GROMACS .gro file of C-alpha atoms in nm:
model
  472
    1UNK     CA    1   7.542  11.589  11.039
    2UNK     CA    2   7.645  11.224  11.014
    3UNK     CA    3   7.304  11.133  10.870
    4UNK     CA    4   7.335  11.417  10.621
    5UNK     CA    5   7.682  11.298  10.516
    6UNK     CA    6   7.549  10.944  10.477
    7UNK     CA    7   7.259  11.073  10.268
    8UNK     CA    8   7.495  11.255  10.030
    9UNK     CA    9   7.704  10.939   9.986
   10UNK     CA   10   7.406  10.719   9.895
   11UNK     CA   11   7.408  10.584   9.540
   12UNK     CA   12   7.776  10.648   9.480
   13UNK     CA   13   7.906  10.710   9.129
   14UNK     CA   14   7.590  10.580   8.957
   15UNK     CA   15   7.378  10.837   9.139
   16UNK     CA   16   7.621  11.117   9.048
   17UNK     CA   17   7.615  11.021   8.680
   18UNK     CA   18   7.234  11.002   8.679
   19UNK     CA   19   7.198  11.346   8.836
   20UNK     CA   20   7.448  11.493   8.591
   21UNK     CA   21   7.262  11.347   8.291
   22UNK     CA   22   6.928  11.487   8.413
   23UNK     CA   23   7.088  11.824   8.489
   24UNK     CA   24   7.257  11.836   8.150
   25UNK     CA   25   6.928  11.769   7.971
   26UNK     CA   26   6.758  12.038   8.182
   27UNK     CA   27   7.023  12.295   8.088
   28UNK     CA   28   6.983  12.212   7.717
   29UNK     CA   29   6.604  12.252   7.749
   30UNK     CA   30   6.658  12.585   7.925
   31UNK     CA   31   6.904  12.740   7.680
   32UNK     CA   32   6.705  12.642   7.369
   33UNK     CA   33   6.361  12.677   7.531
   34UNK     CA   34   6.263  12.335   7.395
   35UNK     CA   35   5.976  12.267   7.636
   36UNK     CA   36   5.735  12.534   7.768
   37UNK     CA   37   5.752  12.519   8.146
   38UNK     CA   38   5.614  12.745   8.420
   39UNK     CA   39   5.969  12.773   8.556
   40UNK     CA   40   6.323  12.779   8.418
   41UNK     CA   41   6.439  12.422   8.346
   42UNK     CA   42   6.784  12.512   8.477
   43UNK     CA   43   6.635  12.490   8.827
   44UNK     CA   44   6.665  12.112   8.791
   45UNK     CA   45   7.043  12.151   8.768
   46UNK     CA   46   7.044  12.398   9.057
   47UNK     CA   47   6.857  12.152   9.279
   48UNK     CA   48   7.024  11.827   9.169
   49UNK     CA   49   7.381  11.958   9.143
   50UNK     CA   50   7.376  12.278   9.347
   51UNK     CA   51   7.203  12.160   9.665
   52UNK     CA   52   7.467  11.885   9.732
   53UNK     CA   53   7.742  12.147   9.697
   54UNK     CA   54   7.570  12.378   9.946
   55UNK     CA   55   7.508  12.092  10.190
   56UNK     CA   56   7.873  11.982  10.173
   57UNK     CA   57   7.979  12.341  10.240
   58UNK     CA   58   7.751  12.354  10.545
   59UNK     CA   59   7.885  12.022  10.674
   60UNK     CA   60   8.245  12.140  10.633
   61UNK     CA   61   8.170  12.469  10.805
   62UNK     CA   62   7.983  12.316  11.100
   63UNK     CA   63   8.198  12.007  11.164
   64UNK     CA   64   8.546  12.142  11.090
   65UNK     CA   65   8.504  12.515  11.030
   66UNK     CA   66   8.631  12.438  10.679
   67UNK     CA   67   8.569  12.742  10.457
   68UNK     CA   68   8.709  12.641  10.122
   69UNK     CA   69   8.603  12.568   9.764
   70UNK     CA   70   8.250  12.446   9.843
   71UNK     CA   71   8.182  12.759  10.045
   72UNK     CA   72   8.285  12.992   9.764
   73UNK     CA   73   8.081  12.802   9.506
   74UNK     CA   74   7.779  12.800   9.739
   75UNK     CA   75   7.799  13.179   9.776
   76UNK     CA   76   7.832  13.213   9.399
   77UNK     CA   77   7.527  12.991   9.341
   78UNK     CA   78   7.310  13.176   9.591
   79UNK     CA   79   7.422  13.515   9.456
   80UNK     CA   80   7.350  13.407   9.096
   81UNK     CA   81   6.997  13.299   9.188
   82UNK     CA   82   6.939  13.624   9.379
   83UNK     CA   83   7.028  13.837   9.076
   84UNK     CA   84   6.815  13.625   8.842
   85UNK     CA   85   7.100  13.436   8.670
   86UNK     CA   86   6.929  13.097   8.705
   87UNK     CA   87   7.097  12.943   8.401
   88UNK     CA   88   7.440  13.060   8.517
   89UNK     CA   89   7.376  12.911   8.862
   90UNK     CA   90   7.262  12.580   8.712
   91UNK     CA   91   7.555  12.558   8.473
   92UNK     CA   92   7.810  12.645   8.743
   93UNK     CA   93   7.664  12.373   8.967
   94UNK     CA   94   7.664  12.124   8.676
   95UNK     CA   95   8.024  12.198   8.580
   96UNK     CA   96   8.144  12.178   8.942
   97UNK     CA   97   7.978  11.841   8.995
   98UNK     CA   98   8.110  11.712   8.662
   99UNK     CA   99   8.460  11.817   8.763
  100UNK     CA  100   8.417  11.644   9.098
  101UNK     CA  101   8.306  11.321   8.928
  102UNK     CA  102   8.600  11.323   8.686
  103UNK     CA  103   8.834  11.391   8.977
  104UNK     CA  104   8.691  11.097   9.171
  105UNK     CA  105   8.720  10.860   8.874
  106UNK     CA  106   9.077  10.967   8.798
  107UNK     CA  107   9.205  10.943   9.154
  108UNK     CA  108   9.035  10.603   9.189
  109UNK     CA  109   9.280  10.465   8.934
  110UNK     CA  110   9.555  10.517   9.189
  111UNK     CA  111   9.380  10.255   9.404
  112UNK     CA  112   9.405   9.989   9.132
  113UNK     CA  113   9.709   9.834   9.297
  114UNK     CA  114   9.517   9.786   9.621
  115UNK     CA  115   9.226   9.624   9.438
  116UNK     CA  116   9.466   9.376   9.277
  117UNK     CA  117   9.594   9.285   9.624
  118UNK     CA  118   9.237   9.234   9.742
  119UNK     CA  119   9.173   8.990   9.456
  120UNK     CA  120   9.475   8.788   9.572
  121UNK     CA  121   9.317   8.725   9.911
  122UNK     CA  122   9.213   8.357   9.944
  123UNK     CA  123   8.837   8.307   9.944
  124UNK     CA  124   8.851   8.001  10.170
  125UNK     CA  125   9.068   7.878  10.453
  126UNK     CA  126   9.129   7.532  10.596
  127UNK     CA  127   9.050   7.496  10.964
  128UNK     CA  128   9.090   7.188  11.183
  129UNK     CA  129   8.767   7.131  11.376
  130UNK     CA  130   8.722   6.820  11.588
  131UNK     CA  131   9.030   6.663  11.437
  132UNK     CA  132   8.903   6.708  11.082
  133UNK     CA  133   9.013   6.957  10.820
  134UNK     CA  134   8.725   7.176  10.700
  135UNK     CA  135   8.709   7.451  10.435
  136UNK     CA  136   8.541   7.768  10.561
  137UNK     CA  137   8.503   8.119  10.415
  138UNK     CA  138   8.820   8.319  10.478
  139UNK     CA  139   8.617   8.610  10.614
  140UNK     CA  140   8.501   8.389  10.903
  141UNK     CA  141   8.858   8.320  11.013
  142UNK     CA  142   8.996   8.597  11.232
  143UNK     CA  143   9.352   8.476  11.184
  144UNK     CA  144   9.312   8.570  10.817
  145UNK     CA  145   9.329   8.930  10.924
  146UNK     CA  146   9.698   8.872  10.995
  147UNK     CA  147   9.776   8.706  10.661
  148UNK     CA  148  10.050   8.858  10.447
  149UNK     CA  149   9.804   8.971  10.181
  150UNK     CA  150   9.577   9.142  10.434
  151UNK     CA  151   9.878   9.308  10.594
  152UNK     CA  152   9.987   9.443  10.256
  153UNK     CA  153   9.638   9.576  10.183
  154UNK     CA  154   9.623   9.754  10.518
  155UNK     CA  155   9.969   9.899  10.467
  156UNK     CA  156   9.877  10.062  10.136
  157UNK     CA  157   9.536  10.174  10.255
  158UNK     CA  158   9.694  10.343  10.557
  159UNK     CA  159   9.894  10.571  10.329
  160UNK     CA  160   9.736  10.912  10.373
  161UNK     CA  161   9.837  11.178  10.123
  162UNK     CA  162   9.721  11.438  10.373
  163UNK     CA  163  10.016  11.360  10.600
  164UNK     CA  164  10.267  11.504  10.355
  165UNK     CA  165  10.413  11.837  10.465
  166UNK     CA  166  10.362  11.989  10.123
  167UNK     CA  167   9.989  11.911  10.148
  168UNK     CA  168   9.968  12.112  10.469
  169UNK     CA  169  10.144  12.399  10.295
  170UNK     CA  170   9.895  12.391  10.007
  171UNK     CA  171   9.603  12.381  10.255
  172UNK     CA  172   9.734  12.692  10.432
  173UNK     CA  173   9.757  12.871  10.097
  174UNK     CA  174   9.401  12.760  10.021
  175UNK     CA  175   9.268  12.912  10.343
  176UNK     CA  176   9.426  13.248  10.263
  177UNK     CA  177   9.297  13.232   9.907
  178UNK     CA  178   8.941  13.195  10.038
  179UNK     CA  179   8.980  13.504  10.256
  180UNK     CA  180   9.130  13.701   9.967
  181UNK     CA  181   8.850  13.582   9.734
  182UNK     CA  182   8.577  13.709   9.965
  183UNK     CA  183   8.756  14.040  10.008
  184UNK     CA  184   8.814  14.081   9.633
  185UNK     CA  185   8.451  13.998   9.551
  186UNK     CA  186   8.322  14.248   9.806
  187UNK     CA  187   8.554  14.527   9.688
  188UNK     CA  188   8.471  14.460   9.322
  189UNK     CA  189   8.100  14.479   9.396
  190UNK     CA  190   8.146  14.803   9.593
  191UNK     CA  191   8.359  14.982   9.332
  192UNK     CA  192   8.198  14.847   9.011
  193UNK     CA  193   7.843  14.815   9.134
  194UNK     CA  194   7.812  14.490   8.931
  195UNK     CA  195   7.734  14.188   9.145
  196UNK     CA  196   7.786  13.959   8.843
  197UNK     CA  197   8.158  14.039   8.857
  198UNK     CA  198   8.166  13.955   9.227
  199UNK     CA  199   7.992  13.624   9.157
  200UNK     CA  200   8.243  13.543   8.881
  201UNK     CA  201   8.532  13.617   9.118
  202UNK     CA  202   8.390  13.372   9.372
  203UNK     CA  203   8.369  13.104   9.102
  204UNK     CA  204   8.717  13.147   8.952
  205UNK     CA  205   8.881  13.210   9.289
  206UNK     CA  206   8.785  12.861   9.412
  207UNK     CA  207   9.124  12.697   9.483
  208UNK     CA  208   9.018  12.349   9.367
  209UNK     CA  209   9.317  12.307   9.135
  210UNK     CA  210   9.552  12.407   9.417
  211UNK     CA  211   9.381  12.170   9.661
  212UNK     CA  212   9.412  11.884   9.409
  213UNK     CA  213   9.769  11.967   9.305
  214UNK     CA  214   9.942  11.768   9.580
  215UNK     CA  215   9.720  11.478   9.698
  216UNK     CA  216   9.639  11.360   9.344
  217UNK     CA  217  10.010  11.343   9.259
  218UNK     CA  218  10.092  11.160   9.582
  219UNK     CA  219   9.814  10.905   9.537
  220UNK     CA  220   9.910  10.845   9.174
  221UNK     CA  221  10.273  10.793   9.278
  222UNK     CA  222  10.164  10.550   9.552
  223UNK     CA  223   9.961  10.359   9.292
  224UNK     CA  224  10.266  10.342   9.065
  225UNK     CA  225  10.489  10.228   9.353
  226UNK     CA  226  10.240   9.954   9.447
  227UNK     CA  227  10.249   9.812   9.094
  228UNK     CA  228  10.629   9.793   9.115
  229UNK     CA  229  10.636   9.602   9.443
  230UNK     CA  230  10.647   9.880   9.703
  231UNK     CA  231  10.399   9.933   9.986
  232UNK     CA  232  10.395  10.299  10.085
  233UNK     CA  233  10.265  10.336  10.440
  234UNK     CA  234  10.303  10.709  10.492
  235UNK     CA  235  10.187  10.985  10.261
  236UNK     CA  236  10.502  11.187  10.320
  237UNK     CA  237  10.739  10.893  10.268
  238UNK     CA  238  10.782  10.964   9.896
  239UNK     CA  239  10.825  11.334   9.969
  240UNK     CA  240  11.109  11.255  10.212
  241UNK     CA  241  11.257  10.997   9.975
  242UNK     CA  242  11.284  11.261   9.701
  243UNK     CA  243  11.537  11.447   9.919
  244UNK     CA  244  11.758  11.139   9.969
  245UNK     CA  245  12.108  11.173   9.822
  246UNK     CA  246  12.275  10.856   9.951
  247UNK     CA  247  12.156  10.512  10.067
  248UNK     CA  248  12.354  10.279  10.296
  249UNK     CA  249  12.283   9.905  10.278
  250UNK     CA  250  12.369   9.617  10.506
  251UNK     CA  251  12.520   9.400  10.232
  252UNK     CA  252  12.468   9.049  10.370
  253UNK     CA  253  12.106   8.947  10.334
  254UNK     CA  254  12.017   9.272  10.160
  255UNK     CA  255  12.228   9.309   9.848
  256UNK     CA  256  12.339   8.945   9.873
  257UNK     CA  257  12.166   8.628   9.981
  258UNK     CA  258  12.438   8.554  10.234
  259UNK     CA  259  12.428   8.197  10.098
  260UNK     CA  260  12.724   8.057   9.898
  261UNK     CA  261  12.678   7.865   9.575
  262UNK     CA  262  12.896   7.629   9.374
  263UNK     CA  263  13.024   7.810   9.064
  264UNK     CA  264  13.292   7.569   8.942
  265UNK     CA  265  13.396   7.206   8.986
  266UNK     CA  266  13.747   7.117   8.869
  267UNK     CA  267  13.896   6.766   8.890
  268UNK     CA  268  14.276   6.743   8.891
  269UNK     CA  269  14.263   6.365   8.827
  270UNK     CA  270  14.208   6.248   8.468
  271UNK     CA  271  14.042   5.934   8.600
  272UNK     CA  272  13.782   6.133   8.794
  273UNK     CA  273  13.533   6.347   8.606
  274UNK     CA  274  13.409   6.680   8.738
  275UNK     CA  275  13.057   6.544   8.784
  276UNK     CA  276  13.183   6.238   8.972
  277UNK     CA  277  13.396   6.455   9.199
  278UNK     CA  278  13.095   6.680   9.259
  279UNK     CA  279  12.881   6.379   9.355
  280UNK     CA  280  13.136   6.232   9.595
  281UNK     CA  281  13.203   6.566   9.764
  282UNK     CA  282  12.830   6.636   9.807
  283UNK     CA  283  12.776   6.290   9.958
  284UNK     CA  284  13.061   6.349  10.203
  285UNK     CA  285  12.918   6.690  10.300
  286UNK     CA  286  12.565   6.556  10.338
  287UNK     CA  287  12.557   6.588  10.718
  288UNK     CA  288  12.778   6.894  10.738
  289UNK     CA  289  12.646   7.200  10.924
  290UNK     CA  290  12.896   7.434  10.761
  291UNK     CA  291  12.746   7.688  10.514
  292UNK     CA  292  12.987   7.578  10.240
  293UNK     CA  293  12.905   7.213  10.298
  294UNK     CA  294  12.533   7.285  10.285
  295UNK     CA  295  12.585   7.485   9.965
  296UNK     CA  296  12.764   7.193   9.798
  297UNK     CA  297  12.492   6.940   9.887
  298UNK     CA  298  12.208   7.177   9.796
  299UNK     CA  299  12.355   7.279   9.460
  300UNK     CA  300  12.442   6.921   9.367
  301UNK     CA  301  12.090   6.798   9.439
  302UNK     CA  302  11.942   7.094   9.257
  303UNK     CA  303  12.155   7.047   8.947
  304UNK     CA  304  12.141   6.667   8.922
  305UNK     CA  305  11.789   6.617   9.054
  306UNK     CA  306  11.906   6.298   9.226
  307UNK     CA  307  11.921   6.202   9.592
  308UNK     CA  308  12.266   6.201   9.750
  309UNK     CA  309  12.430   5.878   9.858
  310UNK     CA  310  12.465   5.789  10.223
  311UNK     CA  311  12.819   5.844  10.344
  312UNK     CA  312  12.971   5.632  10.619
  313UNK     CA  313  13.200   5.720  10.908
  314UNK     CA  314  13.118   6.088  10.877
  315UNK     CA  315  13.350   6.309  11.082
  316UNK     CA  316  13.365   6.685  11.114
  317UNK     CA  317  13.709   6.840  11.153
  318UNK     CA  318  13.668   7.185  11.314
  319UNK     CA  319  13.821   7.461  11.105
  320UNK     CA  320  13.923   7.218  10.835
  321UNK     CA  321  13.630   7.032  10.677
  322UNK     CA  322  13.481   6.683  10.686
  323UNK     CA  323  13.573   6.325  10.606
  324UNK     CA  324  13.348   6.034  10.510
  325UNK     CA  325  13.352   5.703  10.327
  326UNK     CA  326  13.157   5.703   9.998
  327UNK     CA  327  13.164   5.418   9.744
  328UNK     CA  328  13.439   5.250   9.948
  329UNK     CA  329  13.650   5.565   9.908
  330UNK     CA  330  13.764   5.794  10.187
  331UNK     CA  331  13.662   6.144  10.092
  332UNK     CA  332  13.819   6.454  10.247
  333UNK     CA  333  13.628   6.772  10.176
  334UNK     CA  334  13.762   7.096  10.316
  335UNK     CA  335  14.036   7.356  10.292
  336UNK     CA  336  14.405   7.323  10.206
  337UNK     CA  337  14.497   7.269  10.572
  338UNK     CA  338  14.282   6.953  10.585
  339UNK     CA  339  14.469   6.806  10.290
  340UNK     CA  340  14.805   6.910  10.434
  341UNK     CA  341  14.727   6.739  10.767
  342UNK     CA  342  14.667   6.418  10.574
  343UNK     CA  343  14.989   6.467  10.376
  344UNK     CA  344  14.803   6.513  10.049
  345UNK     CA  345  14.976   6.746   9.805
  346UNK     CA  346  14.760   6.979   9.598
  347UNK     CA  347  14.827   6.918   9.228
  348UNK     CA  348  14.979   7.219   9.051
  349UNK     CA  349  14.693   7.228   8.800
  350UNK     CA  350  14.436   7.239   9.080
  351UNK     CA  351  14.627   7.515   9.261
  352UNK     CA  352  14.641   7.726   8.945
  353UNK     CA  353  14.269   7.678   8.884
  354UNK     CA  354  14.194   7.784   9.243
  355UNK     CA  355  14.419   8.091   9.217
  356UNK     CA  356  14.251   8.191   8.891
  357UNK     CA  357  13.906   8.176   9.045
  358UNK     CA  358  14.016   8.369   9.353
  359UNK     CA  359  14.177   8.643   9.142
  360UNK     CA  360  13.857   8.675   8.942
  361UNK     CA  361  13.649   8.715   9.258
  362UNK     CA  362  13.436   8.411   9.183
  363UNK     CA  363  13.188   8.478   9.465
  364UNK     CA  364  12.841   8.500   9.310
  365UNK     CA  365  12.610   8.767   9.454
  366UNK     CA  366  12.230   8.790   9.434
  367UNK     CA  367  11.998   9.066   9.548
  368UNK     CA  368  11.745   9.000   9.829
  369UNK     CA  369  11.602   9.148  10.151
  370UNK     CA  370  11.378   9.030  10.430
  371UNK     CA  371  11.026   9.036  10.287
  372UNK     CA  372  10.678   9.113  10.410
  373UNK     CA  373  10.693   8.819  10.645
  374UNK     CA  374  10.919   9.019  10.875
  375UNK     CA  375  10.661   9.189  11.097
  376UNK     CA  376  10.906   9.413  11.280
  377UNK     CA  377  11.069   9.538  10.961
  378UNK     CA  378  10.737   9.611  10.792
  379UNK     CA  379  10.582   9.782  11.093
  380UNK     CA  380  10.886  10.007  11.131
  381UNK     CA  381  10.923  10.095  10.763
  382UNK     CA  382  10.746  10.377  10.582
  383UNK     CA  383  10.797  10.189  10.254
  384UNK     CA  384  10.811   9.809  10.240
  385UNK     CA  385  10.907   9.565   9.964
  386UNK     CA  386  10.661   9.299   9.851
  387UNK     CA  387  10.878   9.060   9.650
  388UNK     CA  388  11.223   9.109   9.808
  389UNK     CA  389  11.360   9.277   9.492
  390UNK     CA  390  11.562   9.595   9.552
  391UNK     CA  391  11.636   9.623   9.181
  392UNK     CA  392  11.325   9.843   9.156
  393UNK     CA  393  11.460  10.084   9.417
  394UNK     CA  394  11.611  10.321   9.155
  395UNK     CA  395  11.263  10.345   9.000
  396UNK     CA  396  11.111  10.433   9.338
  397UNK     CA  397  11.367  10.707   9.402
  398UNK     CA  398  11.321  10.849   9.052
  399UNK     CA  399  10.943  10.828   9.099
  400UNK     CA  400  10.960  11.027   9.422
  401UNK     CA  401  11.159  11.302   9.252
  402UNK     CA  402  10.920  11.299   8.957
  403UNK     CA  403  10.629  11.327   9.200
  404UNK     CA  404  10.777  11.637   9.363
  405UNK     CA  405  10.833  11.798   9.021
  406UNK     CA  406  10.472  11.720   8.930
  407UNK     CA  407  10.345  11.874   9.254
  408UNK     CA  408  10.546  12.192   9.202
  409UNK     CA  409  10.427  12.215   8.841
  410UNK     CA  410  10.065  12.164   8.951
  411UNK     CA  411  10.088  12.433   9.217
  412UNK     CA  412  10.257  12.681   8.983
  413UNK     CA  413  10.000  12.619   8.710
  414UNK     CA  414   9.700  12.645   8.944
  415UNK     CA  415   9.819  12.970   9.102
  416UNK     CA  416   9.898  13.123   8.762
  417UNK     CA  417   9.559  13.022   8.619
  418UNK     CA  418   9.379  13.158   8.926
  419UNK     CA  419   9.559  13.492   8.899
  420UNK     CA  420   9.478  13.533   8.528
  421UNK     CA  421   9.113  13.431   8.579
  422UNK     CA  422   9.075  13.675   8.869
  423UNK     CA  423   9.207  13.966   8.662
  424UNK     CA  424   8.966  13.879   8.380
  425UNK     CA  425   8.677  13.847   8.629
  426UNK     CA  426   8.751  14.184   8.791
  427UNK     CA  427   8.757  14.356   8.451
  428UNK     CA  428   8.426  14.192   8.355
  429UNK     CA  429   8.575  13.983   8.073
  430UNK     CA  430   8.452  13.657   8.228
  431UNK     CA  431   8.098  13.572   8.335
  432UNK     CA  432   8.011  13.302   8.593
  433UNK     CA  433   7.956  13.032   8.329
  434UNK     CA  434   8.290  13.087   8.153
  435UNK     CA  435   8.452  13.125   8.494
  436UNK     CA  436   8.322  12.782   8.595
  437UNK     CA  437   8.459  12.632   8.273
  438UNK     CA  438   8.801  12.789   8.333
  439UNK     CA  439   8.796  12.675   8.694
  440UNK     CA  440   8.720  12.311   8.611
  441UNK     CA  441   8.954  12.309   8.313
  442UNK     CA  442   9.234  12.397   8.552
  443UNK     CA  443   9.131  12.125   8.795
  444UNK     CA  444   9.114  11.862   8.521
  445UNK     CA  445   9.454  11.959   8.380
  446UNK     CA  446   9.604  11.922   8.728
  447UNK     CA  447   9.437  11.582   8.775
  448UNK     CA  448   9.547  11.465   8.429
  449UNK     CA  449   9.904  11.573   8.493
  450UNK     CA  450   9.904  11.383   8.824
  451UNK     CA  451   9.745  11.076   8.661
  452UNK     CA  452  10.044  11.051   8.427
  453UNK     CA  453  10.241  10.930   8.731
  454UNK     CA  454  10.032  10.612   8.741
  455UNK     CA  455  10.212  10.466   8.439
  456UNK     CA  456  10.534  10.667   8.459
  457UNK     CA  457  10.855  10.470   8.417
  458UNK     CA  458  11.207  10.606   8.402
  459UNK     CA  459  11.352  10.555   8.054
  460UNK     CA  460  11.706  10.448   7.979
  461UNK     CA  461  11.790  10.793   7.842
  462UNK     CA  462  11.666  10.954   8.165
  463UNK     CA  463  11.880  10.714   8.368
  464UNK     CA  464  12.190  10.796   8.162
  465UNK     CA  465  12.119  11.168   8.186
  466UNK     CA  466  12.086  11.139   8.563
  467UNK     CA  467  12.410  10.941   8.585
  468UNK     CA  468  12.594  11.197   8.370
  469UNK     CA  469  12.465  11.481   8.586
  470UNK     CA  470  12.589  11.309   8.902
  471UNK     CA  471  12.930  11.236   8.748
  472UNK     CA  472  12.975  11.601   8.657
   0.00000   0.00000   0.00000
């Protein structure tokens, strides 16, 4: 069976397109009788498009006892040939294979985000051999398998839409539909005496649209999430996220950097400019280990672009601040207690400026989280962030809810279409060819609806509407 599966996969998309083109030409020759042949030209379509369907049905039945869409179509093809409907059999096979190709091409777009990650992977790596640095192909370096890019690729590729609970529910429905289809076809044949109606029922009863309803939506949503900086590891992660009502964050290091920054410099001495005060304070704090001292030195260097001066006689005063000599001046940098201990009164203007900033809550906050470099966090998470930006989290939550609405719409549409087509097939209104068209039209509409998730983005009006609904 493995060799047979490998044989069917040979050639890929190019082979499928070639077979479809040849089959399409054969069907045109058959319907218009363009070329006199000793056999019906539609047999080319039956062999090129129908045989693979039958083989896939056999593989599914033998390896996994999987009696689903391929099995029904195979029975319909064999029955059509047996009753002399060669053209109908060829066209049904052609339409089914065309639908499968379009499905494959559409779902492949959901993998675009992964392909972009693959392109980011370095082509070469630098390795030290014999004390010398040498450039070698990245694929030859096993350590490359643990690079951040490769980890991200594996995370997204491990997302299996089949793990979602709603997929299992749809699969169970599909199994029952197959049983009902066989029963309905047999009863219709017995009571009407027309096998063509039974064949049509087998064609339209194929639950392809129902089978595609959920995984296509999940894969499209995963593709969308990847483009917005999220790596979805589990297929059911978005399904579970859609049910989330509240999110609790650890503020420090998640919604904030946990790193202070200088937002204002105010000199209370007319003879000392703000920039000069900033420079002296940063020089005094140069060797400080306190977060505020480090923030002052870092921000000063970043803003001025100049190296800090070397302070002398640096001393750290626990719980108070630091002191140092800079430009022959003794600089005290710290809190009010440090100045009070040195009998230095805080000017009224400086006190007012400090009170104003405190009352305004002058602490500056920035959004950030531990990124992909955190192995433990990534391995434990079902959804991981690529670029440490949680500002896209509202989009992800809205996307998960949109995905669930799309899945429910797909399932409702596919079941409704199947029911209508079955009624028309039982009454003899549809023939196998039209039934195949209806069947694949339903599948393509489901795929197209799911593909819309690839580029979906919540609009401002949708955000406001959601906020209004929550406030009510």
